[in-house]
Coordinates of C-alpha atoms in Angstrom, one line a residue:
Chain A
X203 CA 203.7 76.1 77.4
X204 CA 204.3 72.5 76.6
X205 CA 204.0 71.7 80.6
X206 CA 201.2 73.6 81.0
X207 CA 199.1 72.4 78.2
X208 CA 199.9 68.7 79.8
X209 CA 198.8 70.1 83.6
X210 CA 195.2 71.3 81.5
X211 CA 195.5 67.6 80.3
X212 CA 196.1 66.2 84.0
X213 CA 194.1 67.6 85.7
X214 CA 190.4 67.4 82.8
X215 CA 191.6 63.1 83.7
X216 CA 191.1 64.1 87.5
X217 CA 187.7 65.4 87.0
X218 CA 186.3 62.9 84.7
X219 CA 187.4 60.1 86.3
X220 CA 185.8 61.4 89.5
X221 CA 183.0 61.7 88.1
X222 CA 182.9 58.0 86.7
X223 CA 183.7 56.8 90.0
X224 CA 180.6 58.9 91.9
X225 CA 178.4 57.9 89.0
X226 CA 179.2 54.5 89.7
X227 CA 178.8 54.6 93.1
X228 CA 174.7 56.0 92.7
X229 CA 174.4 52.8 90.3
X230 CA 176.5 50.2 91.8
X231 CA 173.7 49.0 93.5
X232 CA 174.1 44.8 91.7
X233 CA 177.4 45.2 93.9
X234 CA 176.1 43.8 96.9
X235 CA 174.3 41.5 98.7
X236 CA 172.6 43.1 100.9
X237 CA 169.2 44.6 99.9
X238 CA 170.1 47.8 98.8
X239 CA 166.2 50.4 99.1
X240 CA 165.4 53.6 97.6
X241 CA 163.2 55.8 99.5
X242 CA 160.5 56.9 98.5
X243 CA 158.1 58.5 100.8
X244 CA 158.1 59.3 104.6
X245 CA 155.6 59.9 106.7
X246 CA 155.6 60.5 110.6
X247 CA 152.6 57.9 111.9
X248 CA 153.5 59.2 115.6
X249 CA 155.9 60.9 118.0
X250 CA 156.7 61.3 122.1
X251 CA 159.2 63.1 124.6
X252 CA 160.9 60.8 126.8
X253 CA 163.8 62.0 129.2
X254 CA 166.5 60.4 131.1
X255 CA 167.4 60.2 134.4
X256 CA 168.7 63.9 134.5
X257 CA 165.9 65.5 133.1
X258 CA 166.3 65.4 129.2
X259 CA 163.8 65.5 126.9
X260 CA 164.3 63.6 123.7
X261 CA 162.0 63.7 120.9
X262 CA 161.9 60.1 119.1
X263 CA 158.9 59.7 115.6
X264 CA 157.9 56.2 114.5
X265 CA 158.3 57.2 110.6
X266 CA 157.0 54.9 108.1
X267 CA 159.0 54.8 105.2
X268 CA 158.0 53.4 101.8
X269 CA 161.1 52.7 98.7
X270 CA 161.9 50.7 96.2
X271 CA 163.8 47.9 96.3
X272 CA 167.2 48.4 93.2
X273 CA 169.4 45.3 93.6
X274 CA 168.6 41.3 94.4
X275 CA 166.2 39.1 93.3
X276 CA 163.1 41.6 94.6
X277 CA 164.3 44.2 92.3
X278 CA 162.1 46.7 91.7
X279 CA 159.4 45.8 94.8
X280 CA 157.5 48.2 96.5
X281 CA 158.5 48.0 99.7
X282 CA 157.0 49.5 103.0
X283 CA 158.5 49.6 107.3
X284 CA 158.7 51.6 110.3
X285 CA 161.8 53.1 111.7
X286 CA 162.0 54.8 115.1
X287 CA 164.2 57.7 114.5
X288 CA 165.8 59.9 117.6
X289 CA 166.3 64.4 118.1
X290 CA 169.6 62.8 119.3
X291 CA 170.5 61.1 116.0
X292 CA 173.2 59.1 118.6
X293 CA 171.9 55.2 117.5
X294 CA 169.4 56.6 115.2
X295 CA 169.9 58.2 111.3
X296 CA 167.5 60.8 110.1
X297 CA 166.8 59.2 106.9
X298 CA 165.4 61.5 103.8
X299 CA 163.9 61.1 100.7
X300 CA 166.5 59.7 97.7
X301 CA 169.0 58.3 99.9
X302 CA 169.5 55.1 99.4
X303 CA 170.0 52.2 102.6
X304 CA 170.5 48.7 103.7
X305 CA 167.9 46.0 104.4
X306 CA 168.3 43.6 106.7
X307 CA 165.4 41.5 107.7
X308 CA 163.2 44.2 107.1
X309 CA 164.9 46.5 108.9
X310 CA 167.0 49.5 108.5
X311 CA 170.9 48.6 108.7
X312 CA 172.1 51.8 108.0
X313 CA 172.6 54.4 105.0
X314 CA 174.7 53.3 101.7
X315 CA 177.8 55.8 101.8
X316 CA 180.0 55.4 99.3
X317 CA 178.8 57.8 97.4
X318 CA 180.1 60.0 99.8
X319 CA 183.2 58.7 100.8
X320 CA 183.8 58.9 97.2
X321 CA 183.0 62.0 96.7
X322 CA 185.2 63.5 98.8
X323 CA 188.5 61.6 98.6
X324 CA 187.6 63.1 94.7
X325 CA 187.9 66.3 96.3
X326 CA 191.5 65.5 98.1
X327 CA 193.3 63.9 95.1
X328 CA 192.3 67.2 93.0
X329 CA 193.3 69.3 96.0
X330 CA 196.9 67.2 95.9
X331 CA 197.1 68.1 92.8
X332 CA 195.6 72.1 91.8
X333 CA 199.0 72.5 95.2
X334 CA 201.5 69.3 94.3
X335 CA 200.7 68.6 90.7
X336 CA 203.5 66.0 90.2
X337 CA 204.2 65.7 94.1
X338 CA 200.8 65.7 94.7
X339 CA 199.5 62.3 92.1
X340 CA 203.4 61.5 93.5
X341 CA 201.8 61.8 97.7
X342 CA 198.0 60.3 96.4
X343 CA 199.8 57.4 95.1
X344 CA 201.8 57.0 98.8
X345 CA 199.2 57.2 100.7
X346 CA 197.3 54.9 98.6
X347 CA 199.8 52.3 98.4
X348 CA 201.1 52.8 102.3
X349 CA 196.8 52.2 103.3
X350 CA 197.0 48.6 101.5
X351 CA 200.3 47.7 103.0
X352 CA 198.5 48.6 105.9
X353 CA 195.1 46.8 104.8
X354 CA 196.0 43.2 103.4
X355 CA 198.9 42.9 105.7
X356 CA 196.3 42.5 108.7
X357 CA 195.5 39.5 107.3
X358 CA 198.8 37.7 108.6
X359 CA 197.8 38.8 112.2
X360 CA 194.7 37.2 111.5
X361 CA 196.2 34.5 111.1
X362 CA 198.7 34.2 113.4
X363 CA 201.9 36.5 113.0
X364 CA 203.0 38.4 115.6
X365 CA 200.7 42.0 115.0
X366 CA 204.1 43.7 116.7
X367 CA 206.2 42.1 114.4
X368 CA 204.1 42.8 111.3
X369 CA 204.2 46.7 113.1
X370 CA 207.7 46.6 112.8
X371 CA 208.7 45.2 109.0
X372 CA 205.7 47.3 107.2
X373 CA 206.7 50.6 109.0
X374 CA 210.5 49.2 106.9
X375 CA 208.0 49.5 104.2
X376 CA 206.6 52.7 104.9
X377 CA 209.5 54.6 106.1
X378 CA 211.4 53.3 102.4
X379 CA 208.5 54.3 100.3
X380 CA 207.2 57.6 101.7
X381 CA 210.4 58.6 101.9
X382 CA 212.1 58.0 99.0
X383 CA 208.6 59.7 97.1
X384 CA 208.4 62.7 98.7
X385 CA 212.4 63.6 98.6
X386 CA 214.1 60.7 96.0
X387 CA 216.8 58.7 96.3
X388 CA 219.9 60.1 97.7
X389 CA 221.6 61.5 101.1
X390 CA 218.6 62.7 102.7
X391 CA 216.7 60.1 102.0
X392 CA 218.8 57.5 103.0
X393 CA 219.9 59.1 106.6
X394 CA 215.8 60.2 107.2
X395 CA 215.0 56.9 106.9
X396 CA 217.5 55.6 109.1
X397 CA 216.4 58.1 111.8
X398 CA 213.1 57.1 111.4
X399 CA 213.8 53.9 111.9
X400 CA 215.9 54.4 114.5
X401 CA 213.9 57.5 116.2
X402 CA 210.0 54.1 116.1
X403 CA 211.8 51.8 117.7
X404 CA 213.2 53.0 120.3
X405 CA 209.9 54.4 120.5
X406 CA 208.5 51.0 121.1
X407 CA 210.8 50.3 123.4
X408 CA 210.2 53.1 125.9
X409 CA 206.6 52.7 125.7
X410 CA 206.9 48.9 126.3
X411 CA 208.9 49.2 129.3
X412 CA 206.4 52.4 130.7
X413 CA 203.7 49.8 129.9
X414 CA 205.6 47.3 131.8
X415 CA 206.5 49.8 134.9
X416 CA 202.7 50.9 135.0
X417 CA 200.9 48.1 134.3
X418 CA 198.3 50.2 132.2
X419 CA 197.4 51.9 136.0
X420 CA 194.7 54.2 135.2
X421 CA 194.2 53.0 131.7
X422 CA 190.1 52.2 130.2
X423 CA 190.4 50.2 127.2
X424 CA 187.0 50.3 127.5
X425 CA 187.3 52.3 123.6
X426 CA 188.5 48.8 122.1
X427 CA 185.6 46.4 124.8
X428 CA 184.6 45.4 120.6
X429 CA 187.5 43.9 119.7
X430 CA 187.7 39.2 120.4
X431 CA 191.3 39.8 120.8
X432 CA 193.6 41.0 123.5
X433 CA 193.5 44.6 123.3
X434 CA 196.6 45.1 125.0
X435 CA 198.7 44.2 122.2
X436 CA 196.7 45.7 119.9
X437 CA 196.8 48.1 121.6
X438 CA 201.0 48.6 121.4
X439 CA 201.1 48.4 117.7
X440 CA 198.6 50.9 117.1
X441 CA 200.7 53.8 119.0
X442 CA 204.5 51.9 117.0
X443 CA 202.3 53.0 113.7
X444 CA 200.1 56.5 114.7
X445 CA 203.8 57.9 115.6
X446 CA 205.5 57.0 112.2
X447 CA 204.3 59.2 110.0
X448 CA 204.9 62.2 112.8
X449 CA 208.5 61.0 113.1
X450 CA 209.0 60.6 109.5
X451 CA 208.0 64.6 109.1
X452 CA 210.2 65.7 111.8
X453 CA 213.3 63.0 110.1
X454 CA 212.8 64.2 107.1
X455 CA 212.6 68.9 107.7
X456 CA 215.8 67.5 109.8
X457 CA 217.6 66.2 107.0
X458 CA 217.2 68.5 104.6
X459 CA 217.7 70.9 106.5
X460 CA 221.0 69.5 107.7
X461 CA 221.7 68.8 103.7
X462 CA 220.8 72.2 102.8
X463 CA 223.8 74.5 104.9
X464 CA 226.2 71.2 104.5
X465 CA 225.0 72.3 100.1
X466 CA 225.9 76.6 101.2
X467 CA 228.8 75.9 103.3
X468 CA 230.9 72.8 103.0
X469 CA 233.2 74.0 105.6
X470 CA 230.5 74.2 108.3
X471 CA 231.7 72.7 111.7
X472 CA 229.4 69.7 113.6
X473 CA 228.9 71.7 116.7
X474 CA 227.2 74.6 114.2
X475 CA 225.6 72.1 112.8
X476 CA 223.7 71.0 115.6
X477 CA 223.1 74.2 116.5
X478 CA 221.3 75.0 114.0
X479 CA 219.3 71.4 113.6
X480 CA 218.7 72.6 117.0
X481 CA 217.0 75.5 116.3
X482 CA 214.5 73.9 113.3
X483 CA 213.7 72.0 115.8
X484 CA 213.0 73.9 118.3
X485 CA 210.8 75.8 115.0
X486 CA 208.6 72.8 113.9
X487 CA 208.3 71.0 117.3
X488 CA 204.9 72.8 118.5
X489 CA 202.7 73.0 115.0
X490 CA 203.6 69.2 115.1
X491 CA 202.3 68.3 118.4
X492 CA 199.9 70.8 117.5
X493 CA 198.5 68.5 114.9
X494 CA 198.2 65.2 117.1
X495 CA 196.8 66.9 119.5
X496 CA 193.5 68.1 118.1
X497 CA 193.4 65.2 114.9
X498 CA 193.5 62.8 118.5
X499 CA 191.3 64.0 121.2
X500 CA 188.7 65.5 119.1
X501 CA 187.9 61.7 118.5
X502 CA 186.2 61.7 122.2
X503 CA 183.8 64.5 121.5
X504 CA 181.3 62.3 121.3
X505 CA 181.7 59.8 124.0
X506 CA 182.1 62.8 125.7
X507 CA 179.1 64.9 125.9
X508 CA 176.7 61.6 126.9
X509 CA 178.6 60.9 129.8
X510 CA 178.4 64.8 130.5
X511 CA 175.1 64.5 129.2
X512 CA 174.1 60.5 131.5
X513 CA 175.6 62.8 135.1
X514 CA 178.8 61.9 134.5
X515 CA 181.5 65.0 136.2
X516 CA 183.8 66.2 134.2
X517 CA 187.0 65.4 136.1
X518 CA 185.4 61.7 136.9
X519 CA 184.9 61.5 132.7
X520 CA 188.7 63.1 131.9
X521 CA 190.8 60.8 134.0
X522 CA 187.9 57.8 132.9
X523 CA 187.6 58.0 129.5
X524 CA 190.3 60.4 127.1
X525 CA 193.6 57.7 128.7
X526 CA 193.5 56.4 125.4
X527 CA 193.5 59.5 123.1
X528 CA 196.0 61.2 126.0
X529 CA 198.3 57.8 125.4
X530 CA 198.0 58.1 121.8
X531 CA 198.7 62.1 121.5
X532 CA 201.7 61.6 124.3
X533 CA 203.7 58.9 122.7
X534 CA 203.4 60.8 119.2
X535 CA 204.7 63.5 120.9
X536 CA 207.2 62.4 122.8
X537 CA 207.9 60.7 119.4
X538 CA 208.4 63.8 118.0
X539 CA 210.3 65.3 120.3
X540 CA 212.9 62.4 121.1
X541 CA 213.2 62.6 117.1
X542 CA 214.7 65.9 116.4
X543 CA 218.2 65.0 118.0
X544 CA 217.9 61.3 117.9
X545 CA 218.2 62.7 113.4
X546 CA 220.2 65.2 113.3
X547 CA 222.6 63.0 115.2
X548 CA 222.8 60.0 112.7
X549 CA 222.5 63.2 109.8
X550 CA 225.5 65.0 111.0
X551 CA 227.0 61.4 110.5
X552 CA 226.1 60.1 107.1
X553 CA 226.5 63.8 105.8
X554 CA 230.2 64.3 107.4
X555 CA 230.9 60.1 108.2
X556 CA 234.3 59.8 110.5
X557 CA 235.8 63.0 109.6
X558 CA 237.1 65.0 112.1
X559 CA 236.0 68.3 111.8
Chain B
X587 CA 200.5 55.9 133.0
X588 CA 199.3 58.9 130.9
X589 CA 201.3 61.2 134.3
X590 CA 204.5 59.6 133.5
X591 CA 204.3 59.6 129.8
X592 CA 203.5 63.4 130.3
X593 CA 206.4 64.2 132.4
X594 CA 208.5 61.8 130.4
X595 CA 207.7 64.3 126.8
X596 CA 208.6 67.4 129.4
X597 CA 211.8 66.5 130.1
X598 CA 212.5 65.7 126.1
X599 CA 211.6 69.4 125.7
X600 CA 213.1 71.1 128.2
X601 CA 216.5 68.7 126.7
X602 CA 215.8 69.3 123.6
X603 CA 214.6 73.3 123.7
X604 CA 215.4 73.9 127.0
X605 CA 213.0 77.6 128.4
X606 CA 211.3 77.3 125.2
X607 CA 210.2 73.8 126.2
X608 CA 208.6 74.3 129.3
X609 CA 206.3 77.7 127.1
X610 CA 205.2 74.9 124.6
X611 CA 204.4 72.6 127.1
X612 CA 202.5 75.3 128.8
X613 CA 200.6 75.8 125.1
X614 CA 199.5 71.9 124.9
X615 CA 197.9 72.6 128.9
X616 CA 196.4 76.0 127.5
X617 CA 195.0 73.9 124.0
X618 CA 193.7 70.4 126.6
X619 CA 191.9 73.1 128.7
X620 CA 190.3 74.9 126.1
X621 CA 189.3 72.2 124.1
X622 CA 187.3 70.2 127.7
X623 CA 186.1 73.5 128.3
X624 CA 184.7 73.9 125.0
X625 CA 183.7 70.3 124.9
X626 CA 181.5 71.5 128.7
X627 CA 179.5 74.4 127.0
X628 CA 178.4 71.7 124.1
X629 CA 177.5 69.6 126.7
X630 CA 175.2 72.5 128.0
X631 CA 173.5 72.4 124.4
X632 CA 175.2 75.7 123.3
X633 CA 175.5 75.4 119.3
X634 CA 178.5 73.1 119.1
X635 CA 179.9 74.7 115.6
X636 CA 179.9 78.1 117.0
X637 CA 181.7 76.9 120.3
X638 CA 183.9 75.1 118.0
X639 CA 184.4 78.9 115.5
X640 CA 185.2 79.4 118.5
X641 CA 187.7 77.6 120.6
X642 CA 189.3 77.6 116.8
X643 CA 190.0 80.7 117.1
X644 CA 191.4 81.0 120.7
X645 CA 193.3 78.2 119.6
X646 CA 195.0 79.2 117.7
X647 CA 195.8 82.3 118.7
X648 CA 197.6 81.0 121.9
X649 CA 199.7 78.8 119.3
X650 CA 200.2 81.6 116.7
X651 CA 200.8 84.8 119.0
X652 CA 201.8 82.8 122.8
X653 CA 203.9 80.2 121.3
X654 CA 205.6 82.0 118.4
X655 CA 205.2 85.5 118.8
X656 CA 202.7 88.9 117.0
X657 CA 204.2 89.5 114.2
X658 CA 203.8 89.4 110.7
X659 CA 204.3 85.9 110.5
X660 CA 201.9 85.1 113.3
X661 CA 199.3 87.2 111.5
X662 CA 199.6 86.7 108.7
X663 CA 198.9 82.6 109.5
X664 CA 196.1 83.8 111.6
X665 CA 193.9 85.4 108.8
X666 CA 194.2 82.0 106.1
X667 CA 193.5 80.2 109.2
X668 CA 190.8 82.0 109.4
X669 CA 189.2 82.7 105.9
X670 CA 189.8 78.5 106.2
X671 CA 187.9 77.9 109.1
X672 CA 184.6 79.8 107.5
X673 CA 186.1 78.4 103.9
X674 CA 184.9 74.6 105.1
X675 CA 183.0 75.0 107.9
X676 CA 179.4 74.7 105.6
X677 CA 181.4 72.0 103.6
X678 CA 181.9 70.4 106.6
X679 CA 178.3 70.8 107.5
X680 CA 176.7 69.4 104.5
X681 CA 178.6 66.5 104.5
X682 CA 178.0 65.2 108.1
X683 CA 173.9 66.1 107.0
X684 CA 174.2 63.9 103.8
X685 CA 175.9 61.2 105.3
X686 CA 175.0 60.1 107.9
X687 CA 177.8 60.0 109.9
X688 CA 176.4 61.7 113.1
X689 CA 176.3 59.4 117.0
X690 CA 177.7 55.9 117.0
X691 CA 178.2 52.4 115.2
X692 CA 176.9 49.3 115.3
X693 CA 180.4 48.6 116.8
X694 CA 180.1 51.0 120.0
X695 CA 177.0 49.8 121.3
X696 CA 179.3 48.0 123.8
X697 CA 181.0 51.2 124.5
X698 CA 178.5 53.1 125.0
X699 CA 175.6 50.5 126.0
X700 CA 175.5 51.9 129.5
X701 CA 174.6 54.9 129.4
X702 CA 170.8 56.6 128.2
X703 CA 170.0 57.4 125.0
X704 CA 168.2 60.4 126.4
X705 CA 170.6 63.5 125.7
X706 CA 168.8 66.0 123.5
X707 CA 170.8 66.6 122.1
X708 CA 171.9 66.7 118.1
X709 CA 174.5 64.7 117.4
X710 CA 175.3 65.9 113.4
X711 CA 176.6 69.3 114.9
X712 CA 178.5 67.4 117.5
X713 CA 180.4 66.2 114.5
X714 CA 180.8 68.7 112.5
X715 CA 182.3 70.7 115.2
X716 CA 184.8 67.3 116.0
X717 CA 185.9 67.6 112.9
X718 CA 186.8 71.3 112.9
X719 CA 188.8 71.1 116.1
X720 CA 189.8 67.7 114.2
X721 CA 191.9 69.9 111.4
X722 CA 192.4 73.1 113.4
X723 CA 196.5 71.5 114.2
X724 CA 197.3 70.3 110.9
X725 CA 195.9 74.0 109.4
X726 CA 198.0 76.0 111.9
X727 CA 200.7 74.0 111.6
X728 CA 200.9 75.0 107.6
X729 CA 200.5 77.4 107.6
X730 CA 203.1 78.6 109.8
X731 CA 205.7 76.7 108.3
X732 CA 204.8 78.7 104.6
X733 CA 204.6 81.6 106.0
X734 CA 208.0 81.6 108.3
X735 CA 209.7 80.3 105.4
X736 CA 208.3 82.9 103.1
X737 CA 209.2 85.9 105.8
X738 CA 213.3 83.6 105.5
X739 CA 212.2 84.5 101.5
X740 CA 211.7 88.0 101.8
X741 CA 214.5 88.6 104.2
X742 CA 217.2 86.9 101.9
X743 CA 216.0 88.4 98.8
X744 CA 214.8 92.1 99.7
X745 CA 213.5 92.9 95.8
X746 CA 211.2 90.0 95.4
X747 CA 207.6 91.3 94.0
X748 CA 204.6 89.6 95.7
X749 CA 204.1 87.4 92.7
X750 CA 207.3 85.9 93.3
X751 CA 207.4 85.3 96.9
X752 CA 203.9 83.1 96.2
X753 CA 205.2 81.8 94.0
X754 CA 207.9 80.5 96.2
X755 CA 205.4 80.5 98.3
X756 CA 204.0 77.4 96.9
X757 CA 206.9 76.2 95.9
X758 CA 207.2 75.7 99.7
X759 CA 203.7 74.2 99.9
X760 CA 204.4 71.4 97.6
X761 CA 207.2 70.0 100.4
X762 CA 205.4 69.5 103.2
X763 CA 202.3 68.6 101.7
X764 CA 204.3 64.8 101.4
X765 CA 205.3 65.1 104.5
X766 CA 201.5 66.5 106.6
X767 CA 199.4 64.2 104.6
X768 CA 202.5 61.0 106.3
X769 CA 201.6 62.2 109.3
X770 CA 198.1 62.7 109.1
X771 CA 197.3 58.9 107.0
X772 CA 198.8 57.1 110.1
X773 CA 198.2 58.4 112.4
X774 CA 194.4 57.4 111.3
X775 CA 195.9 54.3 110.5
X776 CA 197.0 53.6 113.9
X777 CA 193.6 55.4 115.0
X778 CA 192.0 52.4 112.8
X779 CA 193.5 49.4 113.1
X780 CA 191.8 48.2 116.7
X781 CA 188.5 48.8 113.8
X782 CA 190.2 47.4 110.6
X783 CA 190.3 43.6 112.8
X784 CA 187.0 43.6 114.6
X785 CA 186.4 44.7 110.3
X786 CA 187.8 41.8 110.2
X787 CA 188.1 39.1 112.3
X788 CA 184.4 39.4 112.2
X789 CA 184.4 38.7 107.8
X790 CA 183.4 42.0 106.9
X791 CA 184.1 42.8 102.9
X792 CA 185.8 46.2 101.4
X793 CA 182.2 47.2 100.8
X794 CA 180.7 46.7 103.8
X795 CA 183.0 48.2 106.0
X796 CA 183.4 51.8 103.4
X797 CA 179.5 52.5 104.2
X798 CA 179.6 51.6 107.8
X799 CA 179.3 54.5 110.0
X800 CA 182.3 54.2 111.9
X801 CA 184.5 53.4 109.1
X802 CA 182.5 56.9 107.7
X803 CA 183.3 59.1 110.6
X804 CA 187.3 58.6 111.2
X805 CA 187.6 58.4 107.6
X806 CA 185.7 61.8 106.8
X807 CA 187.6 63.6 109.9
X808 CA 190.6 62.7 108.3
X809 CA 189.8 63.7 105.1
X810 CA 188.9 66.8 106.5
X811 CA 191.8 67.7 107.9
X812 CA 194.0 66.2 104.7
X813 CA 191.8 69.5 102.8
X814 CA 191.9 71.9 105.6
X815 CA 195.9 71.7 105.3
X816 CA 196.0 72.1 101.5
X817 CA 193.3 75.2 101.3
X818 CA 196.1 76.8 103.9
X819 CA 198.6 76.8 101.1
X820 CA 197.2 79.1 99.0
X821 CA 195.8 81.3 100.4
X822 CA 198.6 81.2 103.9
X823 CA 200.7 81.4 100.3
X824 CA 198.6 84.8 98.8
X825 CA 197.6 86.5 102.1
X826 CA 201.1 86.5 103.4
X827 CA 203.4 87.5 100.7
X828 CA 200.7 91.0 100.0
X829 CA 201.2 90.9 103.6
X830 CA 204.9 91.1 103.2
X831 CA 205.3 93.6 100.2
X832 CA 203.0 95.8 102.2
X833 CA 204.9 95.9 105.0
X834 CA 208.3 96.7 102.9
X835 CA 206.9 99.0 101.5
X836 CA 206.0 101.2 105.2

């Protein structure tokens, strides 16, 4: 009964924190060095229709936007400016009364989005707690910790350290923290950590060899063109980090299943273990690959539409512009599939040791 | 390069699970075709949200029924996934409308400046469609994990009623929650690294990053994938436990 009460208290606590955080983002204009304007009036002054070479009509409207400055030395001053918005909002936004926008030299420089970000994070944390209870809280903590490590470690890269080296070091941290949090300190975790690291390093080696053989043939790095640093190097690091989570998932699933089997039947043979391990791997592989597939592939949608509406052919586009997303997906999937035998091998070694059975 | 990687993947799949591997590889190709066809239909100006929902329905059918076979487990999963999609569609639509994440942020201008922006398609709907298609993979993954585990539980303990089954479903759910979150987190970090390096070289502050459209777009996408896979856990546990009990009474 007491435990039940505690649960409710934590839930209420989380909700209160969320509400406080959301309210704070509604009133945190003073934190920003850029001027923020709250839109109070929008009037349409003019509109025209423009057509591209294929004849698709696009409605543009020129709007007069009035609002009050919320921060800085001009706080309280009313300002009015003109803004041109398009029906498609490919590069413009559709603003409404009540929105807060950033100003840069008297023109609008994007919406203030922090409230929505904080709102969604709150929903996620509360849902994680409702479904996962204590484990959900730990997961939240883990995600937060890993993101922070990731965010801060990139500073080292900017100071001149090799990016790949940083990522390999990071992966040690990520793997031990996440797996330890996910399943505690025991043999299962140990073997999952070992197999994750082995698999991801092997995967990295494979990626580099493939790249050396094909020399990025058929790849289009347009998507990363805004980087001022060599983006081929960044891409390898991204592939490595991107597949790490999936590899961890497979490793921990395999090692807990094997651990479970050994616990139930101490005399089970290595051969039998391998067989059931493969069976389990088979079950999780398909859906795991799907997670990566849809997470990566959907990112290409806006560019795809833009290209098709500009007269690009379907196949021409797929081969030219989907290449990065496809590579991310393929490398991740290879990681998932290859981890199954590797983690079986390592887990059985760790649990059964050198014992002949 | 991708061709070589695809061949490698196929070989590995066949090595690890034999004939089943070929079936899986085929299902990836089907999914790819369906996604591309769905994108293509959207490019013709058909309502993107409707197209994406239909695509998700077909994709779930393929992943569940083609790969895992049509049975009580996959049927319960299918129902739960549809419920989650319908629940989330409105929520996603509201958020994409409010947060104005449609289209491209300043960071991508260089990438798209060879195109004309006069395309006459509402990119707000496209963002919603993108999020829906993005979350279907993670949602199917958790759902099938719960329903097959519950099926095994029921097989081994025939006497369990629906309440007890639901409870064990939630316990299993807790186990998969942490690892699925990890998969999503690192997939996101891998994709986000380009952007973060850009932000850091351009001396963006943390506040500037979270308010930028390019960041918000990717972030909201991954948050919804996470929400989808969390929501589907209790729903699948509930539906599967009811279905299993009903089935055993027949």
